mmCIF file with all atom_site columns, C-alpha atoms in Angstrom:
data_model
loop_
_atom_site.group_PDB
_atom_site.id
_atom_site.type_symbol
_atom_site.label_atom_id
_atom_site.label_alt_id
_atom_site.label_comp_id
_atom_site.label_asym_id
_atom_site.label_entity_id
_atom_site.label_seq_id
_atom_site.pdbx_PDB_ins_code
_atom_site.Cartn_x
_atom_site.Cartn_y
_atom_site.Cartn_z
_atom_site.occupancy
_atom_site.B_iso_or_equiv
_atom_site.pdbx_formal_charge
_atom_site.auth_seq_id
_atom_site.auth_comp_id
_atom_site.auth_asym_id
_atom_site.auth_atom_id
_atom_site.pdbx_PDB_model_num
ATOM 1   C CA . MET Q 1 1   ? 68.127  105.828 74.873  1.00 0.00 ? 1257 MET Q CA 1
ATOM 2   C CA . PHE Q 1 2   ? 64.534  105.597 76.035  1.00 0.00 ? 1258 PHE Q CA 1
ATOM 3   C CA . LEU Q 1 3   ? 64.283  101.994 74.894  1.00 0.00 ? 1259 LEU Q CA 1
ATOM 4   C CA . GLY Q 1 4   ? 67.365  100.953 76.939  1.00 0.00 ? 1260 GLY Q CA 1
ATOM 5   C CA . ALA Q 1 5   ? 65.920  102.487 80.112  1.00 0.00 ? 1261 ALA Q CA 1
ATOM 6   C CA . LEU Q 1 6   ? 62.584  100.786 79.463  1.00 0.00 ? 1262 LEU Q CA 1
ATOM 7   C CA . VAL Q 1 7   ? 64.257  97.367  79.036  1.00 0.00 ? 1263 VAL Q CA 1
ATOM 8   C CA . ARG Q 1 8   ? 66.182  97.879  82.293  1.00 0.00 ? 1264 ARG Q CA 1
ATOM 9   C CA . LYS Q 1 9   ? 62.992  98.654  84.165  1.00 0.00 ? 1265 LYS Q CA 1
ATOM 10  C CA . ILE Q 1 10  ? 61.021  95.782  82.722  1.00 0.00 ? 1266 ILE Q CA 1
ATOM 11  C CA . PHE Q 1 11  ? 63.678  93.092  83.218  1.00 0.00 ? 1267 PHE Q CA 1
ATOM 12  C CA . LEU Q 1 12  ? 65.060  94.553  86.468  1.00 0.00 ? 1268 LEU Q CA 1
ATOM 13  C CA . LEU Q 1 13  ? 68.643  94.328  85.210  1.00 0.00 ? 1269 LEU Q CA 1
ATOM 14  C CA . ASP Q 1 14  ? 70.086  96.385  88.078  1.00 0.00 ? 1270 ASP Q CA 1
ATOM 15  C CA . ILE Q 1 15  ? 68.539  94.090  90.676  1.00 0.00 ? 1271 ILE Q CA 1
ATOM 16  C CA . LEU Q 1 16  ? 69.784  91.019  88.807  1.00 0.00 ? 1272 LEU Q CA 1
ATOM 17  C CA . LYS Q 1 17  ? 73.325  92.471  88.753  1.00 0.00 ? 1273 LYS Q CA 1
ATOM 18  C CA . GLY Q 1 18  ? 73.192  92.982  92.514  1.00 0.00 ? 1274 GLY Q CA 1
ATOM 19  C CA . LEU Q 1 19  ? 71.858  89.464  93.090  1.00 0.00 ? 1275 LEU Q CA 1
ATOM 20  C CA . TYR Q 1 20  ? 74.613  88.034  90.902  1.00 0.00 ? 1276 TYR Q CA 1
ATOM 21  C CA . THR Q 1 21  ? 77.259  89.819  92.985  1.00 0.00 ? 1277 THR Q CA 1
ATOM 22  C CA . THR Q 1 22  ? 75.702  88.531  96.209  1.00 0.00 ? 1278 THR Q CA 1
ATOM 23  C CA . LEU Q 1 23  ? 75.414  84.961  94.968  1.00 0.00 ? 1279 LEU Q CA 1
ATOM 24  C CA . LYS Q 1 24  ? 78.998  85.051  93.660  1.00 0.00 ? 1280 LYS Q CA 1
ATOM 25  C CA . HIS Q 1 25  ? 80.338  85.792  97.173  1.00 0.00 ? 1281 HIS Q CA 1
ATOM 26  C CA . LEU Q 1 26  ? 77.985  83.468  99.046  1.00 0.00 ? 1282 LEU Q CA 1
ATOM 27  C CA . PRO Q 1 27  ? 80.003  80.196  98.895  1.00 0.00 ? 1283 PRO Q CA 1
ATOM 28  C CA . ARG Q 1 28  ? 83.205  81.839  100.212 1.00 0.00 ? 1284 ARG Q CA 1
ATOM 29  C CA . GLU Q 1 29  ? 84.513  81.323  103.745 1.00 0.00 ? 1285 GLU Q CA 1
ATOM 30  C CA . PRO Q 1 30  ? 83.543  84.110  106.145 1.00 0.00 ? 1286 PRO Q CA 1
ATOM 31  C CA . ILE Q 1 31  ? 86.408  86.337  107.294 1.00 0.00 ? 1287 ILE Q CA 1
ATOM 32  C CA . THR Q 1 32  ? 84.703  87.628  110.418 1.00 0.00 ? 1288 THR Q CA 1
ATOM 33  C CA . LEU Q 1 33  ? 86.261  86.813  113.788 1.00 0.00 ? 1289 LEU Q CA 1
ATOM 34  C CA . GLN Q 1 34  ? 84.051  85.995  116.746 1.00 0.00 ? 1290 GLN Q CA 1
ATOM 35  C CA . TYR Q 1 35  ? 85.944  88.538  118.847 1.00 0.00 ? 1291 TYR Q CA 1
ATOM 36  C CA . PRO Q 1 36  ? 86.017  87.499  122.484 1.00 0.00 ? 1292 PRO Q CA 1
ATOM 37  C CA . LYS Q 1 37  ? 86.633  83.859  121.565 1.00 0.00 ? 1293 LYS Q CA 1
ATOM 38  C CA . GLU Q 1 38  ? 88.895  84.402  118.558 1.00 0.00 ? 1294 GLU Q CA 1
ATOM 39  C CA . ARG Q 1 39  ? 91.755  86.879  118.621 1.00 0.00 ? 1295 ARG Q CA 1
ATOM 40  C CA . TRP Q 1 40  ? 93.380  88.688  115.723 1.00 0.00 ? 1296 TRP Q CA 1
ATOM 41  C CA . THR Q 1 41  ? 97.062  87.863  115.263 1.00 0.00 ? 1297 THR Q CA 1
ATOM 42  C CA . PRO Q 1 42  ? 98.950  91.057  114.387 1.00 0.00 ? 1298 PRO Q CA 1
ATOM 43  C CA . ALA Q 1 43  ? 101.444 91.210  111.540 1.00 0.00 ? 1299 ALA Q CA 1
ATOM 44  C CA . PRO Q 1 44  ? 105.176 91.129  112.439 1.00 0.00 ? 1300 PRO Q CA 1
ATOM 45  C CA . GLY Q 1 45  ? 105.596 94.906  111.995 1.00 0.00 ? 1301 GLY Q CA 1
ATOM 46  C CA . PHE Q 1 46  ? 102.542 95.796  114.094 1.00 0.00 ? 1302 PHE Q CA 1
ATOM 47  C CA . ARG Q 1 47  ? 103.097 98.650  116.548 1.00 0.00 ? 1303 ARG Q CA 1
ATOM 48  C CA . GLY Q 1 48  ? 101.086 98.017  119.687 1.00 0.00 ? 1304 GLY Q CA 1
ATOM 49  C CA . VAL Q 1 49  ? 101.674 99.118  123.263 1.00 0.00 ? 1305 VAL Q CA 1
ATOM 50  C CA . VAL Q 1 50  ? 105.203 100.196 124.196 1.00 0.00 ? 1306 VAL Q CA 1
ATOM 51  C CA . GLY Q 1 51  ? 107.041 97.740  126.433 1.00 0.00 ? 1307 GLY Q CA 1
ATOM 52  C CA . LEU Q 1 52  ? 110.327 97.612  128.330 1.00 0.00 ? 1308 LEU Q CA 1
ATOM 53  C CA . ILE Q 1 53  ? 112.557 94.542  128.253 1.00 0.00 ? 1309 ILE Q CA 1
ATOM 54  C CA . ARG Q 1 54  ? 115.166 93.156  130.636 1.00 0.00 ? 1310 ARG Q CA 1
ATOM 55  C CA . ASP Q 1 55  ? 118.425 91.327  129.991 1.00 0.00 ? 1311 ASP Q CA 1
ATOM 56  C CA . GLU Q 1 56  ? 118.929 87.576  130.456 1.00 0.00 ? 1312 GLU Q CA 1
ATOM 57  C CA . GLN Q 1 57  ? 119.622 87.961  134.204 1.00 0.00 ? 1313 GLN Q CA 1
ATOM 58  C CA . GLY Q 1 58  ? 116.461 90.004  134.741 1.00 0.00 ? 1314 GLY Q CA 1
ATOM 59  C CA . ASN Q 1 59  ? 118.210 93.360  135.160 1.00 0.00 ? 1315 ASN Q CA 1
ATOM 60  C CA . GLU Q 1 60  ? 116.721 96.530  133.750 1.00 0.00 ? 1316 GLU Q CA 1
ATOM 61  C CA . LEU Q 1 61  ? 118.378 97.657  130.534 1.00 0.00 ? 1317 LEU Q CA 1
ATOM 62  C CA . CYS Q 1 62  ? 117.026 101.209 130.760 1.00 0.00 ? 1318 CYS Q CA 1
ATOM 63  C CA . ASN Q 1 63  ? 119.644 103.640 132.037 1.00 0.00 ? 1319 ASN Q CA 1
ATOM 64  C CA . ALA Q 1 64  ? 117.167 106.555 132.151 1.00 0.00 ? 1320 ALA Q CA 1
ATOM 65  C CA . CYS Q 1 65  ? 118.952 108.603 129.495 1.00 0.00 ? 1321 CYS Q CA 1
ATOM 66  C CA . GLY Q 1 66  ? 115.631 110.229 128.562 1.00 0.00 ? 1322 GLY Q CA 1
ATOM 67  C CA . LEU Q 1 67  ? 116.079 110.075 124.792 1.00 0.00 ? 1323 LEU Q CA 1
ATOM 68  C CA . CYS Q 1 68  ? 112.739 108.326 124.425 1.00 0.00 ? 1324 CYS Q CA 1
ATOM 69  C CA . ALA Q 1 69  ? 111.002 111.180 126.258 1.00 0.00 ? 1325 ALA Q CA 1
ATOM 70  C CA . LYS Q 1 70  ? 112.840 113.788 124.177 1.00 0.00 ? 1326 LYS Q CA 1
ATOM 71  C CA . THR Q 1 71  ? 111.949 112.194 120.837 1.00 0.00 ? 1327 THR Q CA 1
ATOM 72  C CA . CYS Q 1 72  ? 108.297 111.566 121.682 1.00 0.00 ? 1328 CYS Q CA 1
ATOM 73  C CA . PRO Q 1 73  ? 106.378 114.059 119.514 1.00 0.00 ? 1329 PRO Q CA 1
ATOM 74  C CA . VAL Q 1 74  ? 103.412 114.215 121.907 1.00 0.00 ? 1330 VAL Q CA 1
ATOM 75  C CA . GLU Q 1 75  ? 105.433 114.145 125.153 1.00 0.00 ? 1331 GLU Q CA 1
ATOM 76  C CA . ALA Q 1 76  ? 103.712 110.998 126.391 1.00 0.00 ? 1332 ALA Q CA 1
ATOM 77  C CA . ILE Q 1 77  ? 106.783 109.602 128.187 1.00 0.00 ? 1333 ILE Q CA 1
ATOM 78  C CA . ILE Q 1 78  ? 108.126 110.734 131.573 1.00 0.00 ? 1334 ILE Q CA 1
ATOM 79  C CA . VAL Q 1 79  ? 111.445 109.386 132.864 1.00 0.00 ? 1335 VAL Q CA 1
ATOM 80  C CA . GLU Q 1 80  ? 112.865 110.179 136.306 1.00 0.00 ? 1336 GLU Q CA 1
ATOM 81  C CA . ALA Q 1 81  ? 116.334 108.857 137.164 1.00 0.00 ? 1337 ALA Q CA 1
ATOM 82  C CA . GLU Q 1 82  ? 118.490 108.304 140.189 1.00 0.00 ? 1338 GLU Q CA 1
ATOM 83  C CA . GLY Q 1 83  ? 122.205 107.567 140.443 1.00 0.00 ? 1339 GLY Q CA 1
ATOM 84  C CA . LYS Q 1 84  ? 125.215 108.637 138.416 1.00 0.00 ? 1340 LYS Q CA 1
ATOM 85  C CA . GLY Q 1 85  ? 127.158 107.052 135.597 1.00 0.00 ? 1341 GLY Q CA 1
ATOM 86  C CA . LYS Q 1 86  ? 126.719 103.301 135.139 1.00 0.00 ? 1342 LYS Q CA 1
ATOM 87  C CA . GLU Q 1 87  ? 124.583 103.078 138.292 1.00 0.00 ? 1343 GLU Q CA 1
ATOM 88  C CA . ARG Q 1 88  ? 121.927 105.369 136.819 1.00 0.00 ? 1344 ARG Q CA 1
ATOM 89  C CA . ARG Q 1 89  ? 118.488 103.725 136.688 1.00 0.00 ? 1345 ARG Q CA 1
ATOM 90  C CA . ALA Q 1 90  ? 114.931 104.864 136.051 1.00 0.00 ? 1346 ALA Q CA 1
ATOM 91  C CA . VAL Q 1 91  ? 113.024 105.384 139.289 1.00 0.00 ? 1347 VAL Q CA 1
ATOM 92  C CA . ARG Q 1 92  ? 109.849 106.370 137.498 1.00 0.00 ? 1348 ARG Q CA 1
ATOM 93  C CA . TYR Q 1 93  ? 109.010 105.505 133.912 1.00 0.00 ? 1349 TYR Q CA 1
ATOM 94  C CA . ARG Q 1 94  ? 105.532 106.365 132.730 1.00 0.00 ? 1350 ARG Q CA 1
ATOM 95  C CA . VAL Q 1 95  ? 103.854 106.306 129.333 1.00 0.00 ? 1351 VAL Q CA 1
ATOM 96  C CA . ASP Q 1 96  ? 100.528 108.073 128.905 1.00 0.00 ? 1352 ASP Q CA 1
ATOM 97  C CA . LEU Q 1 97  ? 98.709  105.713 126.545 1.00 0.00 ? 1353 LEU Q CA 1
ATOM 98  C CA . THR Q 1 98  ? 95.915  108.226 125.998 1.00 0.00 ? 1354 THR Q CA 1
ATOM 99  C CA . ARG Q 1 99  ? 98.431  110.502 124.273 1.00 0.00 ? 1355 ARG Q CA 1
ATOM 100 C CA . CYS Q 1 100 ? 100.733 107.927 122.662 1.00 0.00 ? 1356 CYS Q CA 1
ATOM 101 C CA . MET Q 1 101 ? 100.486 107.751 118.858 1.00 0.00 ? 1357 MET Q CA 1
ATOM 102 C CA . PHE Q 1 102 ? 102.347 104.428 118.644 1.00 0.00 ? 1358 PHE Q CA 1
ATOM 103 C CA . CYS Q 1 103 ? 104.767 106.053 116.199 1.00 0.00 ? 1359 CYS Q CA 1
ATOM 104 C CA . ASN Q 1 104 ? 107.817 103.931 117.201 1.00 0.00 ? 1360 ASN Q CA 1
ATOM 105 C CA . MET Q 1 105 ? 110.116 106.974 117.480 1.00 0.00 ? 1361 MET Q CA 1
ATOM 106 C CA . CYS Q 1 106 ? 110.935 106.216 121.125 1.00 0.00 ? 1362 CYS Q CA 1
ATOM 107 C CA . VAL Q 1 107 ? 111.982 102.678 120.205 1.00 0.00 ? 1363 VAL Q CA 1
ATOM 108 C CA . GLU Q 1 108 ? 114.251 103.925 117.433 1.00 0.00 ? 1364 GLU Q CA 1
ATOM 109 C CA . ALA Q 1 109 ? 115.854 106.547 119.687 1.00 0.00 ? 1365 ALA Q CA 1
ATOM 110 C CA . CYS Q 1 110 ? 116.656 104.173 122.562 1.00 0.00 ? 1366 CYS Q CA 1
ATOM 111 C CA . PRO Q 1 111 ? 120.445 103.551 122.663 1.00 0.00 ? 1367 PRO Q CA 1
ATOM 112 C CA . GLN Q 1 112 ? 120.073 100.562 125.017 1.00 0.00 ? 1368 GLN Q CA 1
ATOM 113 C CA . SER Q 1 113 ? 117.426 98.827  122.848 1.00 0.00 ? 1369 SER Q CA 1
ATOM 114 C CA . CYS Q 1 114 ? 115.274 98.319  125.911 1.00 0.00 ? 1370 CYS Q CA 1
ATOM 115 C CA . LEU Q 1 115 ? 112.040 99.610  124.344 1.00 0.00 ? 1371 LEU Q CA 1
ATOM 116 C CA . ILE Q 1 116 ? 109.900 97.491  122.028 1.00 0.00 ? 1372 ILE Q CA 1
ATOM 117 C CA . MET Q 1 117 ? 106.510 97.771  120.414 1.00 0.00 ? 1373 MET Q CA 1
ATOM 118 C CA . THR Q 1 118 ? 104.505 94.815  121.688 1.00 0.00 ? 1374 THR Q CA 1
ATOM 119 C CA . PRO Q 1 119 ? 101.726 93.083  119.739 1.00 0.00 ? 1375 PRO Q CA 1
ATOM 120 C CA . ASP Q 1 120 ? 99.166  94.061  122.422 1.00 0.00 ? 1376 ASP Q CA 1
ATOM 121 C CA . TYR Q 1 121 ? 96.252  95.977  120.950 1.00 0.00 ? 1377 TYR Q CA 1
ATOM 122 C CA . GLU Q 1 122 ? 93.479  95.771  123.537 1.00 0.00 ? 1378 GLU Q CA 1
ATOM 123 C CA . LEU Q 1 123 ? 93.469  98.988  125.549 1.00 0.00 ? 1379 LEU Q CA 1
ATOM 124 C CA . ALA Q 1 124 ? 89.954  99.126  126.919 1.00 0.00 ? 1380 ALA Q CA 1
ATOM 125 C CA . ALA Q 1 125 ? 89.581  101.078 130.156 1.00 0.00 ? 1381 ALA Q CA 1
ATOM 126 C CA . PHE Q 1 126 ? 86.930  103.021 132.017 1.00 0.00 ? 1382 PHE Q CA 1
ATOM 127 C CA . THR Q 1 127 ? 89.171  105.834 133.260 1.00 0.00 ? 1383 THR Q CA 1
ATOM 128 C CA . ARG Q 1 128 ? 92.209  107.675 131.950 1.00 0.00 ? 1384 ARG Q CA 1
ATOM 129 C CA . GLU Q 1 129 ? 94.192  106.742 135.044 1.00 0.00 ? 1385 GLU Q CA 1
ATOM 130 C CA . GLU Q 1 130 ? 94.049  103.098 133.964 1.00 0.00 ? 1386 GLU Q CA 1
ATOM 131 C CA . LEU Q 1 131 ? 95.876  104.070 130.757 1.00 0.00 ? 1387 LEU Q CA 1
ATOM 132 C CA . GLN Q 1 132 ? 98.883  105.526 132.569 1.00 0.00 ? 1388 GLN Q CA 1
ATOM 133 C CA . ALA Q 1 133 ? 101.448 102.762 132.001 1.00 0.00 ? 1389 ALA Q CA 1
ATOM 134 C CA . ASP Q 1 134 ? 104.097 102.599 134.729 1.00 0.00 ? 1390 ASP Q CA 1
ATOM 135 C CA . LYS Q 1 135 ? 107.194 100.397 134.955 1.00 0.00 ? 1391 LYS Q CA 1
ATOM 136 C CA . ASP Q 1 136 ? 105.251 97.420  136.334 1.00 0.00 ? 1392 ASP Q CA 1
ATOM 137 C CA . PHE Q 1 137 ? 102.873 97.523  133.376 1.00 0.00 ? 1393 PHE Q CA 1
ATOM 138 C CA . LEU Q 1 138 ? 105.637 98.054  130.817 1.00 0.00 ? 1394 LEU Q CA 1
ATOM 139 C CA . TYR Q 1 139 ? 107.906 95.292  132.146 1.00 0.00 ? 1395 TYR Q CA 1
ATOM 140 C CA . GLY Q 1 140 ? 105.287 92.760  133.122 1.00 0.00 ? 1396 GLY Q CA 1
ATOM 141 C CA . PRO Q 1 141 ? 103.232 90.519  130.922 1.00 0.00 ? 1397 PRO Q CA 1
ATOM 142 C CA . ARG Q 1 142 ? 100.068 92.381  130.138 1.00 0.00 ? 1398 ARG Q CA 1
ATOM 143 C CA . GLN Q 1 143 ? 96.888  90.656  131.130 1.00 0.00 ? 1399 GLN Q CA 1
ATOM 144 C CA . LEU Q 1 144 ? 94.575  91.454  128.255 1.00 0.00 ? 1400 LEU Q CA 1
ATOM 145 C CA . LYS Q 1 145 ? 91.211  92.321  129.730 1.00 0.00 ? 1401 LYS Q CA 1
ATOM 146 C CA . ILE Q 1 146 ? 87.840  92.624  128.111 1.00 0.00 ? 1402 ILE Q CA 1
ATOM 147 C CA . TYR Q 1 147 ? 85.604  94.996  129.987 1.00 0.00 ? 1403 TYR Q CA 1
ATOM 148 C CA . SER Q 1 148 ? 81.884  94.497  130.011 1.00 0.00 ? 1404 SER Q CA 1
ATOM 149 C CA . ARG Q 1 149 ? 79.158  96.070  132.027 1.00 0.00 ? 1405 ARG Q CA 1
#
């Protein structure tokens, strides 16, 4: 037992093992992305920011039934409607992205299939008010911003 420890200390076997591991990985391609210039492409099942979609004519599909707000476990969605029957539309649709867990339950509960989980993942903001997503944000193409000071 003592002899094995002495041989390890003399020949620095632990350091040589570490150097071997380092040298083994050295010729490989780096997997690091240079972030502002290169963007990560999310997988097909990625759940990013919630988004609303329109039909082919550009009409809103959301009939303000409120099922998305009822199924949201953290109550991050607020829907206010106007009109009756088939004329019912959402006047105010807001998602609090500071509370949203991106769980996809609102998308599954939507009977009109007007909610989707977008591949957007950049949610940098300086204030919480900037992370209150209204209808314009949810319908429109999101301009991905990188904030720097």
